[in-house]
Amino acid sequence: MKLILTFQNKLEDKGIIFHEKFLEVLSSTIEGDNPYLIGPSGCGKTYMVGMIAKLLQIPLVEIGRIVDGTTLIGFSNASGNLTPTNFFYCYKD
């Protein structure tokens, strides 16, 4: 946790702002939980996840809004073949 606070302090010194729940969500993620983030547009959910991905050195794949199962895993194109989404590739790999 000391390393994380050092990282956060260095970035705050450069003027980077952290979400108030950053450490809580980061700790949950490191412990293997999958935090569910709820909030209105513009409250910092994606920004916070991007900061966590950067800190943990993992790629961030944005899938946008999920409407139903087909928008999550993919859809059938006109030929009847599955057109997978970014989420599908991340889950598969």
mmCIF file of C-alpha atoms in Angstrom:
data_model
loop_
_atom_site.group_PDB
_atom_site.id
_atom_site.type_symbol
_atom_site.label_atom_id
_atom_site.label_comp_id
_atom_site.label_asym_id
_atom_site.label_seq_id
_atom_site.Cartn_x
_atom_site.Cartn_y
_atom_site.Cartn_z
ATOM 1 C CA MET A 1 0.000 0.000 0.000
ATOM 2 C CA LYS A 2 2.953 2.322 0.657
ATOM 3 C CA LEU A 3 4.030 2.001 -2.995
ATOM 4 C CA ILE A 4 0.519 2.925 -4.130
ATOM 5 C CA LEU A 5 0.399 5.989 -1.889
ATOM 6 C CA THR A 6 3.817 7.067 -3.176
ATOM 7 C CA PHE A 7 2.552 6.679 -6.765
ATOM 8 C CA GLN A 8 -0.579 8.665 -5.967
ATOM 9 C CA ASN A 9 1.356 11.433 -4.184
ATOM 10 C CA LYS A 10 3.780 11.811 -7.109
ATOM 11 C CA LEU A 11 0.925 12.176 -9.568
ATOM 12 C CA GLU A 12 -0.997 14.545 -7.294
ATOM 13 C CA ASP A 13 2.134 16.723 -7.144
ATOM 14 C CA LYS A 14 1.895 16.941 -10.957
ATOM 15 C CA GLY A 15 -1.717 18.128 -10.688
ATOM 16 C CA ILE A 16 -3.420 14.813 -11.475
ATOM 17 C CA ILE A 17 -6.671 14.384 -9.586
ATOM 18 C CA PHE A 18 -7.757 11.048 -8.129
ATOM 19 C CA HIS A 19 -11.319 9.934 -7.560
ATOM 20 C CA GLU A 20 -12.276 9.889 -3.877
ATOM 21 C CA LYS A 21 -12.896 6.117 -4.082
ATOM 22 C CA PHE A 22 -9.621 5.380 -5.913
ATOM 23 C CA LEU A 23 -7.832 3.577 -3.065
ATOM 24 C CA GLU A 24 -10.948 1.606 -2.118
ATOM 25 C CA VAL A 25 -11.525 0.365 -5.676
ATOM 26 C CA LEU A 26 -7.809 -0.304 -6.207
ATOM 27 C CA SER A 27 -7.596 -2.353 -3.004
ATOM 28 C CA SER A 28 -10.651 -4.394 -3.982
ATOM 29 C CA THR A 29 -9.187 -5.011 -7.439
ATOM 30 C CA ILE A 30 -5.828 -6.116 -6.050
ATOM 31 C CA GLU A 31 -7.631 -8.498 -3.666
ATOM 32 C CA GLY A 32 -9.292 -10.149 -6.676
ATOM 33 C CA ASP A 33 -12.736 -8.582 -6.350
ATOM 34 C CA ASN A 34 -14.588 -7.069 -9.289
ATOM 35 C CA PRO A 35 -15.981 -3.765 -8.027
ATOM 36 C CA TYR A 36 -19.174 -2.569 -9.678
ATOM 37 C CA LEU A 37 -19.064 1.156 -10.374
ATOM 38 C CA ILE A 38 -22.316 3.075 -10.530
ATOM 39 C CA GLY A 39 -22.688 6.777 -11.133
ATOM 40 C CA PRO A 40 -23.831 9.423 -13.561
ATOM 41 C CA SER A 41 -21.944 10.356 -16.700
ATOM 42 C CA GLY A 42 -18.882 12.425 -15.980
ATOM 43 C CA CYS A 43 -18.382 11.424 -12.345
ATOM 44 C CA GLY A 44 -14.993 9.794 -13.003
ATOM 45 C CA LYS A 45 -15.696 6.046 -13.258
ATOM 46 C CA THR A 46 -13.781 5.457 -16.498
ATOM 47 C CA TYR A 47 -11.035 7.880 -15.498
ATOM 48 C CA MET A 48 -10.508 5.997 -12.227
ATOM 49 C CA VAL A 49 -10.437 2.619 -13.954
ATOM 50 C CA GLY A 50 -7.885 4.010 -16.417
ATOM 51 C CA MET A 51 -5.668 5.156 -13.557
ATOM 52 C CA ILE A 52 -5.911 1.731 -11.904
ATOM 53 C CA ALA A 53 -5.084 -0.036 -15.172
ATOM 54 C CA LYS A 54 -2.079 2.236 -15.629
ATOM 55 C CA LEU A 55 -0.875 1.586 -12.086
ATOM 56 C CA LEU A 56 -1.283 -2.194 -12.447
ATOM 57 C CA GLN A 57 0.217 -2.078 -15.963
ATOM 58 C CA ILE A 58 -2.724 -3.863 -17.589
ATOM 59 C CA PRO A 59 -4.480 -2.819 -20.803
ATOM 60 C CA LEU A 60 -7.767 -0.973 -20.531
ATOM 61 C CA VAL A 61 -10.391 -2.059 -23.026
ATOM 62 C CA GLU A 62 -13.459 0.130 -23.032
ATOM 63 C CA ILE A 63 -16.593 -1.614 -24.199
ATOM 64 C CA GLY A 64 -18.976 1.243 -23.632
ATOM 65 C CA ARG A 65 -22.595 0.781 -22.704
ATOM 66 C CA ILE A 66 -23.911 -2.772 -22.378
ATOM 67 C CA VAL A 67 -27.504 -3.171 -23.509
ATOM 68 C CA ASP A 68 -27.828 -6.954 -23.684
ATOM 69 C CA GLY A 69 -25.797 -10.156 -24.073
ATOM 70 C CA THR A 70 -25.183 -9.665 -27.778
ATOM 71 C CA THR A 71 -23.518 -6.300 -27.243
ATOM 72 C CA LEU A 72 -21.283 -7.915 -24.634
ATOM 73 C CA ILE A 73 -20.020 -11.011 -26.480
ATOM 74 C CA GLY A 74 -20.811 -10.168 -30.097
ATOM 75 C CA PHE A 75 -23.462 -10.544 -32.751
ATOM 76 C CA SER A 76 -24.168 -12.546 -35.882
ATOM 77 C CA ASN A 77 -23.327 -10.723 -39.091
ATOM 78 C CA ALA A 78 -25.232 -11.061 -42.383
ATOM 79 C CA SER A 79 -23.322 -14.283 -43.170
ATOM 80 C CA GLY A 80 -24.335 -15.796 -39.842
ATOM 81 C CA ASN A 81 -20.800 -15.624 -38.427
ATOM 82 C CA LEU A 82 -20.090 -14.307 -34.946
ATOM 83 C CA THR A 83 -18.617 -10.824 -34.891
ATOM 84 C CA PRO A 84 -16.989 -10.718 -31.452
ATOM 85 C CA THR A 85 -16.549 -7.619 -29.311
ATOM 86 C CA ASN A 86 -13.446 -6.385 -27.474
ATOM 87 C CA PHE A 87 -14.904 -7.841 -24.278
ATOM 88 C CA PHE A 88 -15.122 -11.279 -25.897
ATOM 89 C CA TYR A 89 -11.415 -11.180 -26.786
ATOM 90 C CA CYS A 90 -10.446 -9.992 -23.306
ATOM 91 C CA TYR A 91 -12.517 -12.728 -21.677
ATOM 92 C CA LYS A 92 -11.239 -15.395 -24.064
ATOM 93 C CA ASP A 93 -7.579 -14.440 -23.700
#
